[in-house]
Amino acid sequence: MNKLNKLKPVFLLKSAEKIIDKENTKDILWSILRGLIIIGISYIILYPLLTKISSSLMAERDLFDHTVRWIPRSLNLENYRLVFRAMDYPRAIYNTLRTAVLVTVIQLISCSLIGYGFARFDFRGNKFLFALVIFTLVVPPQMIMIPLYLNFRFFDLFGILPEGGLNLLGTYWPFIFLSLTGMGMRNGLFIYIFRQFFKGMPVELEEAAYVDGAGPITTFIKIMVPGALPAFLVVFLFSFVWQWNDNFYIHMFLPYQHNLPTALSTVANDVSTLLGERNIQMTGGRIALTNNTGMLFYIAPLLLLYSFTQRYFIESVQRTGIVG
Amino acid sequence: MNFFKKHLSLKSKRNMIGYFFVLPFVIGFLLFFLVPFIQAIVFSLNEIEMTGEGYQLIYQGFGNYEYVIYTHPRFNQLFVETVIETLIDIPLIIIFSFFAAILLNQKFRGRFLARTIFFLPVIMGAGIILSMEAEDYMAEIMATQIGEEAQTGLILGVDQLSDLLIEFNLPVVLIDYLMDSVDQIAEVIRSSGVQIIVFLAGLQSISPSLYEVAIAEGATPWEKFWKITFPMLTPILLTNVVYTIIDSFVANDLVDLIRDSAVGAGGYGISSAMSMIYLLFIAVLLIIIVGLISRGVYYHE
């Protein structure tokens, strides 16, 4: 190395240093710019959440006070108390959680099995059936909503059950049937994710299991499931969050249940009733505060879940390669 | 020879097990997708009357379609509005999420936190929350405050920006598009969560050896982007465009109208007819866009 340095003319070394310097300033400029962009975007993303948190703590007069932007004059927990009571929060959360867990667990099992079937078995019609999976993803569920609704309202298994059929609305059966058969909300996407992931896993372990005499189900449970944990985590989070946020299927299949979507959609009315008992008028400002507090209550469990799982979620996303 | 035969049959026997795995999907597709799909077409040609033990169909021909297109007070207007808004949003979402994924793929301090925040919209931006936010009074109050600040010169307002652009003699169509984009920017960012994830996963899957070779050959970052990153991401671009189209057409005012007319006056027949018109439009749009993009898609291997 020393020898080389001695051999090199000095001016060449200098210009090399200059280039490195230039690169450095460019890098620094870029990181500052990047930092600004990321902070700006983060602000836009967090903005609705921050307004919800800050407004949930506001009293009504803070809304129209121009000196108050983010931090209310005095800490006011009345919104929380009112909304908690009006939404009947524990019962609403229990019902929503029950649906979400049920749907998520079933979908994880059914979609992973279906995805495995598409990924590893070269049966006749594999490509065609998989194209149908994508097709179900493309058709918005609203398109087949009415027939689906009627089929579950007068569920006769297409003529097998006695006349009139059963009314399955108001029960969990529609959710169970749809999830079991990979027809639930965006299940096509989950099947797709599992298929991609299983395709990317090495075949050797599986073959060894088969040679050892394990059946396909045993192989799936013992070999594939542990290897595909990232895919399971990503699908779990998607499925749970989307079911939690769903009000379309919930309205259709469980119209009379008290759950978070129904509680949230009527929260302003319910708070108004509560206030009416105390002879307080409901105003536009109060409606806004109530709705924002309600929304915060609605997403709080999700935020909690996300804060626990995001580390694994982000790592998993990288390894899932949800890509074509 | 004998061995070979046996091996083959064993393999095809094993492949038959695949049917067992995908059987739930086949059943579900037939019962809960294909049958309702055909029924929806039938319904759109009929009037549905609820009776005690079921429902009755009264054949209408294309009456429902004619009603929806010529007589319905809101359908046409809402349809055009929805389509235009969506068509503006789609390229913005794709470009933004592409850009965001590239940013998040770089190494910098706080990258983990940034990713956490960027993925947050996946959790918040759906269903009932989104529809309530649209009519939120709170947001309006905040917006007027920001508007006032803009007038006093604290923030460069949208109006000033538009004046500025007019002074540059840019075509009005472009300015309108840009202005709409600025209005939409928050919405675009908040509906890009899944797309960012998909692009990021795609970036991670590009083999580093490609870049190593490029660097050895003396490629600039600019060249690396256009010669490696972009072409390698085109298949994912297609996936993302399709996802975005579906996503933005699944939840909007028009879909709400379709749902409401099923429950309210007009009934199932009208609502089904609306669905069919809408679905036909989405299908045609998807075919055109996928057709255009897939020409430019580059498949490695």
XYZ file of C-alpha atoms in Angstrom:
625
model
C 0.000 0.000 0.000
C 2.738 2.394 1.010
C 4.645 1.581 -2.072
C 1.620 2.411 -4.175
C 1.156 5.748 -2.473
C 4.714 6.683 -3.180
C 4.257 5.776 -6.777
C 1.121 7.863 -7.239
C 1.553 11.487 -8.202
C 0.363 13.823 -5.473
C -2.115 15.813 -7.584
C -4.076 12.678 -8.416
C -4.586 11.944 -4.728
C -5.803 15.498 -4.130
C -8.425 15.335 -6.852
C -9.606 12.006 -5.492
C -10.092 13.627 -2.097
C -12.077 16.388 -3.726
C -14.390 13.902 -5.382
C -14.973 12.159 -2.070
C -15.728 15.528 -0.506
C -18.227 16.339 -3.197
C -19.904 12.971 -2.762
C -20.117 13.619 0.951
C -21.864 16.958 0.650
C -24.238 15.451 -1.864
C -25.017 12.665 0.552
C -25.599 15.065 3.395
C -27.857 17.269 1.299
C -29.821 14.255 0.189
C -30.257 12.969 3.729
C -31.533 16.361 4.867
C -33.973 16.491 1.972
C -35.040 12.918 2.613
C -35.547 13.671 6.278
C -37.762 16.634 5.438
C -39.831 14.629 2.980
C -40.301 11.789 5.431
C -41.240 14.113 8.274
C -43.715 15.922 6.027
C -45.390 12.718 4.897
C -45.426 11.350 8.433
C -47.152 14.526 9.541
C -49.870 14.111 6.921
C -50.374 10.493 7.931
C -50.442 11.212 11.641
C -52.498 14.390 11.308
C -55.964 12.786 11.593
C -54.821 10.681 14.516
C -53.358 13.697 16.288
C -56.480 15.792 15.742
C -58.563 12.970 17.164
C -56.433 12.656 20.245
C -56.286 16.379 20.851
C -59.972 17.006 20.163
C -61.059 14.104 22.327
C -59.527 15.979 25.229
C -61.129 19.308 24.345
C -64.122 21.004 25.812
C -66.485 22.551 23.304
C -65.320 26.103 23.860
C -61.740 25.090 22.963
C -62.944 24.313 19.443
C -63.756 27.922 18.715
C -60.896 29.370 20.675
C -58.302 30.456 18.138
C -55.462 30.307 20.572
C -56.128 26.604 20.987
C -54.770 24.506 18.183
C -53.474 21.240 19.562
C -53.383 21.454 23.308
C -56.691 22.130 25.046
C -56.975 24.767 27.750
C -57.768 22.251 30.417
C -57.709 18.510 30.396
C -61.268 17.430 29.818
C -62.200 13.782 30.123
C -65.926 14.287 29.722
C -65.861 13.184 26.061
C -64.337 9.890 27.094
C -66.914 9.269 29.796
C -69.843 10.152 27.539
C -68.653 8.202 24.538
C -67.707 5.188 26.621
C -71.219 5.037 28.010
C -73.005 5.932 24.787
C -71.177 3.282 22.751
C -71.601 0.686 25.474
C -67.941 0.159 24.732
C -67.174 -3.123 26.533
C -70.079 -4.930 24.868
C -69.359 -3.402 21.451
C -65.701 -4.296 21.636
C -66.464 -7.825 22.805
C -68.792 -8.494 19.886
C -66.465 -7.014 17.305
C -63.495 -8.869 18.728
C -65.418 -12.129 18.637
C -66.286 -11.733 14.959
C -62.792 -10.612 14.027
C -61.064 -13.484 15.841
C -63.453 -16.074 14.460
C -63.097 -14.822 10.892
C -59.332 -14.385 11.109
C -58.636 -17.848 12.511
C -60.819 -19.592 9.948
C -59.378 -17.557 7.090
C -55.806 -18.269 8.157
C -56.512 -22.009 8.086
C -58.551 -22.120 4.898
C -56.469 -19.669 2.863
C -53.158 -21.273 3.843
C -54.441 -24.733 2.888
C -55.829 -23.481 -0.417
C -52.642 -21.533 -1.093
C -50.582 -24.646 -0.384
C -52.710 -26.656 -2.794
C -52.072 -24.119 -5.545
C -48.379 -23.782 -4.769
C -47.255 -27.390 -4.532
C -49.602 -29.675 -6.443
C -49.499 -29.685 -10.172
C -53.004 -31.002 -10.740
C -54.998 -30.454 -13.866
C -56.766 -27.084 -13.869
C -54.462 -25.532 -11.280
C -53.819 -22.444 -13.419
C -57.465 -22.055 -14.336
C -58.670 -22.282 -10.750
C -56.037 -19.829 -9.640
C -57.225 -17.400 -12.302
C -60.661 -17.728 -10.709
C -59.113 -16.752 -7.362
C -57.848 -13.545 -8.930
C -61.227 -13.010 -10.557
C -63.019 -13.114 -7.184
C -60.603 -10.437 -6.035
C -61.474 -8.196 -8.950
C -65.248 -8.270 -8.509
C -66.306 -5.883 -5.740
C -68.373 -7.754 -3.127
C -71.143 -5.181 -3.521
C -71.859 -6.625 -6.952
C -73.062 -9.931 -5.571
C -74.337 -8.487 -2.329
C -78.076 -8.839 -2.975
C -78.099 -12.473 -4.092
C -75.697 -13.333 -1.312
C -77.949 -11.580 1.164
C -81.006 -13.409 -0.117
C -79.199 -16.741 -0.141
C -78.388 -16.402 3.522
C -81.815 -14.977 4.311
C -83.495 -18.002 2.721
C -80.683 -20.496 3.105
C -81.843 -23.728 1.523
C -78.519 -25.012 0.177
C -79.927 -24.357 -3.293
C -82.988 -26.521 -2.912
C -81.755 -29.230 -0.562
C -83.310 -27.889 2.619
C -87.118 -27.722 3.024
C -89.145 -24.892 1.564
C -88.326 -21.365 2.584
C -85.006 -22.451 4.024
C -83.293 -21.129 7.128
C -82.691 -17.538 7.995
C -78.985 -17.337 8.733
C -78.899 -13.563 9.082
C -78.094 -12.507 12.601
C -75.889 -15.574 13.103
C -72.204 -16.169 12.505
C -72.872 -18.832 9.887
C -72.516 -16.525 6.844
C -69.102 -15.454 8.104
C -68.101 -19.043 8.816
C -69.215 -20.340 5.413
C -67.547 -17.525 3.501
C -64.298 -17.764 5.454
C -64.112 -21.546 5.291
C -64.361 -21.492 1.532
C -61.935 -18.656 0.946
C -64.715 -16.301 -0.105
C -64.464 -13.800 2.743
C -63.261 -10.258 2.402
C -60.219 -10.081 0.080
C -59.516 -13.753 0.664
C -58.232 -13.976 -2.892
C -55.356 -11.756 -1.818
C -54.576 -14.025 1.150
C -54.587 -17.127 -1.031
C -52.284 -15.267 -3.391
C -49.877 -14.309 -0.583
C -49.738 -17.877 0.770
C -49.248 -19.353 -2.681
C -46.359 -16.994 -3.417
C -44.744 -17.746 -0.100
C -45.072 -21.532 -0.292
C -43.719 -21.452 -3.839
C -40.615 -19.733 -2.567
C -39.916 -22.331 0.116
C -37.385 -25.118 -0.558
C -38.910 -28.472 -1.582
C -36.286 -30.685 0.067
C -37.730 -30.726 3.582
C -41.153 -31.582 2.278
C -39.819 -34.407 0.172
C -37.906 -35.756 3.133
C -41.123 -35.733 5.140
C -42.937 -37.605 2.388
C -40.157 -40.165 2.192
C -40.504 -40.643 5.933
C -44.116 -41.510 5.320
C -45.817 -38.335 6.519
C -49.155 -37.543 4.905
C -49.807 -34.234 3.152
C -51.647 -32.729 6.131
C -48.914 -33.724 8.592
C -46.293 -32.352 6.226
C -48.252 -29.138 5.925
C -48.564 -28.685 9.682
C -45.069 -29.846 10.648
C -43.006 -28.418 7.793
C -44.866 -25.705 5.913
C -46.605 -23.826 8.720
C -43.474 -23.206 10.826
C -41.596 -22.114 7.713
C -44.298 -19.735 6.605
C -44.771 -17.775 9.813
C -44.093 -14.399 8.145
C -46.876 -15.038 5.649
C -49.176 -16.071 8.463
C -48.411 -12.915 10.388
C -49.042 -10.619 7.418
C -52.297 -12.354 6.540
C -53.344 -12.392 10.189
C -52.885 -8.654 10.485
C -54.627 -7.869 7.185
C -57.508 -10.179 7.913
C -58.008 -8.985 11.469
C -57.737 -5.306 10.657
C -60.031 -5.487 7.644
C -62.635 -7.456 9.545
C -62.393 -4.975 12.398
C -62.918 -2.037 10.061
C -65.603 -3.735 8.008
C -69.112 -2.454 8.232
C -70.330 -3.828 4.950
C -70.582 -7.528 5.827
C -71.430 -6.684 9.432
C -74.416 -4.588 8.384
C -75.566 -7.258 6.003
C -75.178 -10.373 8.142
C -75.460 -9.114 11.739
C -77.880 -6.216 11.415
C -79.124 -6.282 15.014
C -75.897 -6.950 16.863
C -74.387 -4.249 19.015
C -70.833 -3.902 17.756
C -68.292 -1.187 17.136
C -69.443 -0.117 13.647
C -73.076 0.243 14.705
C -72.097 1.889 17.983
C -69.890 4.366 16.167
C -72.451 5.249 13.515
C -74.994 6.229 16.166
C -72.629 7.606 18.797
C -73.583 11.251 18.255
C -77.263 10.430 18.693
C -76.636 8.375 21.787
C -74.526 11.059 23.397
C -77.254 13.551 22.593
C -79.750 11.327 24.439
C -77.415 11.088 27.415
C -77.002 14.860 27.460
C -80.721 15.344 27.056
C -81.206 13.656 30.420
C -79.146 16.465 31.858
C -80.938 19.085 29.770
C -77.843 19.918 27.755
C -78.267 20.769 24.087
C -76.274 18.877 21.460
C -74.401 21.281 19.198
C -72.393 20.919 16.004
C -69.179 21.316 17.936
C -70.175 18.615 20.368
C -71.083 16.260 17.533
C -67.604 16.754 16.102
C -65.928 16.108 19.423
C -68.088 13.054 20.033
C -67.447 11.568 16.616
C -63.717 12.081 16.929
C -63.603 10.528 20.345
C -65.710 7.646 19.043
C -63.323 7.057 16.156
C -60.416 7.078 18.565
C -62.177 4.446 20.649
C -62.802 2.462 17.500
C -59.193 2.292 16.327
C -57.494 2.230 19.745
C -57.456 -1.595 19.952
C -55.995 -1.772 16.444
C -53.279 0.718 17.318
C -52.480 -1.367 20.371
C -52.277 -4.533 18.275
C -50.149 -2.789 15.666
C -47.745 -1.441 18.257
C -47.141 -4.990 19.487
C -46.814 -6.646 16.104
C -45.325 -3.954 13.868
C -41.729 -5.062 14.428
C -42.520 -8.564 13.194
C -44.943 -7.221 10.644
C -42.369 -5.047 8.927
C -39.780 -7.821 8.928
C -42.353 -10.271 7.618
C -43.410 -7.993 4.806
C -39.857 -7.998 3.539
C -39.660 -11.748 3.641
C -43.107 -12.447 2.278
C -42.345 -11.011 -1.109
C -46.041 -10.478 -1.869
C -44.773 -10.049 -5.382
C -45.348 -11.731 -8.705
C -39.355 -48.996 -17.437
C -41.570 -50.486 -14.843
C -40.067 -48.296 -12.193
C -40.593 -45.232 -14.325
C -44.274 -45.989 -14.782
C -44.784 -46.529 -11.110
C -42.981 -43.286 -10.340
C -45.170 -41.332 -12.713
C -48.379 -42.676 -11.298
C -47.132 -41.974 -7.802
C -46.422 -38.413 -8.733
C -49.757 -37.830 -10.415
C -51.417 -39.536 -7.480
C -49.707 -37.058 -5.200
C -50.843 -34.224 -7.389
C -54.418 -35.380 -7.042
C -54.150 -34.456 -3.364
C -54.021 -30.864 -4.563
C -57.726 -31.071 -5.378
C -58.372 -31.883 -1.755
C -56.561 -28.716 -0.688
C -58.297 -26.400 -3.109
C -61.686 -28.084 -2.780
C -62.989 -25.514 -0.242
C -62.270 -22.771 -2.725
C -64.036 -24.598 -5.535
C -67.117 -25.112 -3.370
C -67.040 -21.524 -2.184
C -66.563 -20.211 -5.684
C -69.559 -22.141 -6.978
C -71.938 -21.527 -4.060
C -70.985 -18.075 -2.865
C -69.643 -16.485 -6.001
C -70.773 -17.991 -9.269
C -74.372 -18.664 -8.259
C -74.865 -15.212 -6.715
C -73.137 -13.700 -9.728
C -75.582 -15.328 -12.130
C -78.446 -14.447 -9.832
C -77.329 -10.821 -9.839
C -77.582 -10.807 -13.619
C -81.054 -12.362 -13.417
C -82.131 -9.896 -10.744
C -81.050 -6.958 -12.824
C -83.575 -8.059 -15.447
C -86.403 -8.445 -12.948
C -88.321 -6.770 -10.243
C -88.050 -8.595 -6.936
C -90.965 -8.823 -4.612
C -90.553 -10.166 -1.121
C -93.173 -12.656 -0.041
C -93.622 -14.465 3.227
C -91.547 -17.518 2.434
C -89.186 -16.101 -0.103
C -89.129 -13.794 -3.076
C -90.767 -13.575 -6.460
C -89.322 -12.389 -9.718
C -91.278 -10.282 -12.187
C -89.541 -10.093 -15.544
C -88.737 -6.573 -16.685
C -86.418 -7.026 -19.630
C -83.989 -4.137 -19.756
C -86.443 -1.895 -17.919
C -84.210 -1.552 -14.879
C -81.233 -0.549 -17.007
C -83.293 2.022 -18.869
C -84.536 3.418 -15.600
C -81.038 3.659 -14.127
C -79.540 5.329 -17.170
C -82.354 7.652 -18.236
C -84.521 8.362 -15.212
C -82.556 7.847 -12.013
C -81.912 11.262 -10.409
C -78.345 10.700 -9.187
C -76.776 7.682 -10.847
C -75.303 9.273 -13.972
C -73.818 12.246 -12.205
C -72.377 10.185 -9.371
C -71.010 7.640 -11.816
C -69.095 10.255 -13.807
C -67.823 11.974 -10.668
C -66.640 8.729 -9.121
C -64.888 7.610 -12.265
C -63.088 10.916 -12.760
C -61.999 11.107 -9.145
C -60.727 7.548 -9.206
C -58.872 8.016 -12.459
C -57.100 11.041 -10.978
C -56.230 9.154 -7.808
C -54.829 5.968 -9.316
C -51.692 7.387 -10.973
C -51.048 9.568 -7.926
C -51.265 6.618 -5.546
C -48.987 4.504 -7.715
C -46.374 7.219 -8.142
C -46.452 8.173 -4.494
C -46.215 4.625 -3.180
C -43.401 3.845 -5.608
C -41.494 6.875 -4.425
C -42.212 6.136 -0.765
C -41.081 2.525 -1.102
C -37.778 3.628 -2.624
C -37.285 6.100 0.218
C -38.084 3.505 2.863
C -35.760 1.011 1.239
C -32.749 3.250 1.758
C -30.669 3.029 4.881
C -31.030 5.932 7.275
C -31.490 6.556 10.936
C -35.112 6.328 12.065
C -36.018 4.126 9.123
C -37.890 1.746 11.372
C -40.023 4.524 12.815
C -40.691 5.902 9.348
C -41.850 2.497 8.153
C -44.097 2.129 11.167
C -45.768 5.431 10.366
C -46.013 4.828 6.620
C -47.792 1.514 7.163
C -50.200 3.018 9.664
C -52.836 3.940 7.026
C -53.357 0.228 6.367
C -54.885 0.140 9.819
C -56.702 3.438 9.913
C -57.788 4.018 6.368
C -60.715 1.728 5.860
C -64.401 1.230 6.287
C -66.446 3.321 8.616
C -63.630 5.567 9.841
C -62.994 6.815 6.340
C -66.629 7.588 5.641
C -67.003 9.440 8.935
C -63.875 11.424 8.356
C -65.269 12.668 5.059
C -68.131 14.434 6.817
C -66.234 15.463 9.858
C -66.960 18.894 11.245
C -63.706 18.933 13.152
C -61.688 18.678 9.976
C -63.640 21.593 8.534
C -62.826 23.787 11.483
C -59.159 22.859 11.221
C -59.249 23.515 7.486
C -60.686 27.017 7.957
C -57.944 27.725 10.439
C -55.321 26.635 7.957
C -57.078 28.713 5.306
C -56.840 31.796 7.494
C -53.180 31.197 8.088
C -52.670 30.889 4.377
C -54.343 34.239 3.808
C -52.130 35.899 6.332
C -49.168 34.456 4.501
C -48.077 31.801 6.940
C -48.581 28.939 4.562
C -48.520 29.060 0.789
C -52.171 28.409 0.010
C -53.552 26.457 -2.902
C -54.905 29.649 -4.488
C -51.529 31.351 -4.549
C -49.970 28.247 -6.021
C -52.529 28.189 -8.790
C -51.926 31.898 -9.537
C -48.233 31.176 -9.691
C -48.738 28.356 -12.161
C -50.989 30.483 -14.372
C -48.219 33.058 -14.531
C -45.909 30.360 -15.843
C -48.323 29.937 -18.773
C -48.912 26.258 -18.106
C -51.901 24.706 -19.872
C -55.100 25.053 -17.850
C -55.843 21.318 -17.960
C -52.495 20.578 -16.358
C -53.015 23.244 -13.704
C -56.445 21.840 -12.905
C -54.973 18.386 -12.580
C -52.192 19.659 -10.337
C -54.655 21.571 -8.200
C -56.867 18.530 -7.830
C -53.785 16.550 -6.894
C -52.839 19.010 -4.185
C -56.366 18.748 -2.811
C -56.125 14.993 -2.904
C -52.628 14.655 -1.543
C -53.572 13.705 1.990
C -56.094 11.198 0.726
C -53.571 9.740 -1.695
C -50.961 9.291 0.983
C -53.457 7.691 3.299
C -54.658 5.191 0.733
C -51.186 4.051 -0.310
C -50.331 1.820 2.645
C -50.735 -1.567 1.016
C -49.143 -0.390 -2.213
C -46.042 0.807 -0.378
C -45.771 -2.593 1.303
C -46.054 -4.392 -2.020
C -43.452 -2.179 -3.717
C -41.120 -2.495 -0.745
C -41.382 -6.264 -0.810
C -40.606 -6.060 -4.514
C -37.527 -3.906 -3.954
C -36.265 -6.371 -1.366
C -36.583 -9.219 -3.804
C -34.284 -7.663 -6.410
C -31.049 -9.597 -6.254
C -28.176 -7.430 -4.956
C -25.814 -9.081 -7.448
C -27.517 -7.112 -10.222
C -26.506 -3.870 -8.546
C -23.000 -5.154 -7.827
C -22.488 -5.876 -11.503
C -23.861 -2.463 -12.418
C -21.506 -0.723 -10.001
C -18.569 -2.731 -11.344
C -19.536 -1.571 -14.812
C -19.571 2.020 -13.570
C -23.283 2.742 -13.685
C -24.585 5.959 -12.122
C -27.463 5.857 -9.617
C -29.708 7.268 -12.344
C -28.786 4.446 -14.691
C -29.131 1.872 -11.936
C -32.674 3.084 -11.305
C -33.834 3.012 -14.913
C -31.898 -0.079 -15.974
C -32.460 -2.278 -12.913
C -34.901 -1.025 -10.305
C -37.644 0.149 -12.608
C -37.737 -2.805 -15.016
C -37.517 -5.282 -12.150
C -40.465 -3.607 -10.478
C -42.753 -3.528 -13.523
C -44.485 -6.850 -12.712
C -45.218 -5.503 -9.244
C -46.341 -2.257 -10.796
C -48.990 -4.242 -12.625
C -50.080 -5.995 -9.418
C -50.282 -2.668 -7.656
C -52.226 -0.898 -10.385
C -54.784 -3.694 -10.383
C -55.003 -3.640 -6.609
C -55.417 0.139 -6.565
C -58.172 0.081 -9.161
C -60.064 -2.589 -7.250
C -59.484 -0.905 -3.935
C -60.712 2.481 -5.041
C -63.739 1.076 -6.836
C -64.829 -1.045 -3.889
C -65.523 1.783 -1.481
C -66.943 5.064 -2.758
C -70.143 7.077 -2.962
C -71.416 5.160 -5.942
C -71.132 1.851 -4.125
C -73.004 3.394 -1.215
C -75.737 4.463 -3.610
C -75.950 0.928 -4.962
C -76.226 -0.465 -1.475
C -78.765 2.115 -0.332
C -81.012 1.632 -3.323
C -81.152 -2.077 -2.572
C -82.580 -1.392 0.853
C -84.635 1.683 0.090
C -87.039 2.523 -2.697
C -86.362 1.096 -6.109
C -85.448 -2.277 -4.777
C -83.122 -5.088 -5.651
C -83.692 -5.038 -9.378
C -82.580 -1.430 -9.784
C -79.616 -1.932 -7.507
C -78.534 -5.043 -9.407
C -78.779 -3.176 -12.686
C -76.550 -0.436 -11.268
C -74.076 -3.077 -10.085
C -73.933 -4.632 -13.525
C -73.316 -1.335 -15.290
C -70.626 -0.509 -12.785
C -68.989 -3.938 -12.972
C -68.968 -3.835 -16.745
C -67.226 -0.492 -16.610
C -64.591 -1.693 -14.122
C -63.998 -4.817 -16.183
C -63.447 -2.826 -19.382
C -61.196 -0.378 -17.566
C -59.146 -3.190 -16.035
C -58.740 -4.934 -19.365
C -57.583 -1.727 -21.067
C -55.161 -0.733 -18.318
C -53.756 -4.215 -17.748
C -53.400 -4.611 -21.500
C -51.477 -1.347 -21.795
C -49.202 -1.947 -18.823
C -48.443 -5.597 -19.459
C -46.877 -4.620 -22.780
C -44.220 -2.764 -20.843
C -43.790 -5.365 -18.135
C -40.392 -6.936 -18.016
C -40.140 -10.489 -16.756
C -36.786 -11.545 -15.425
C -35.609 -15.151 -16.077
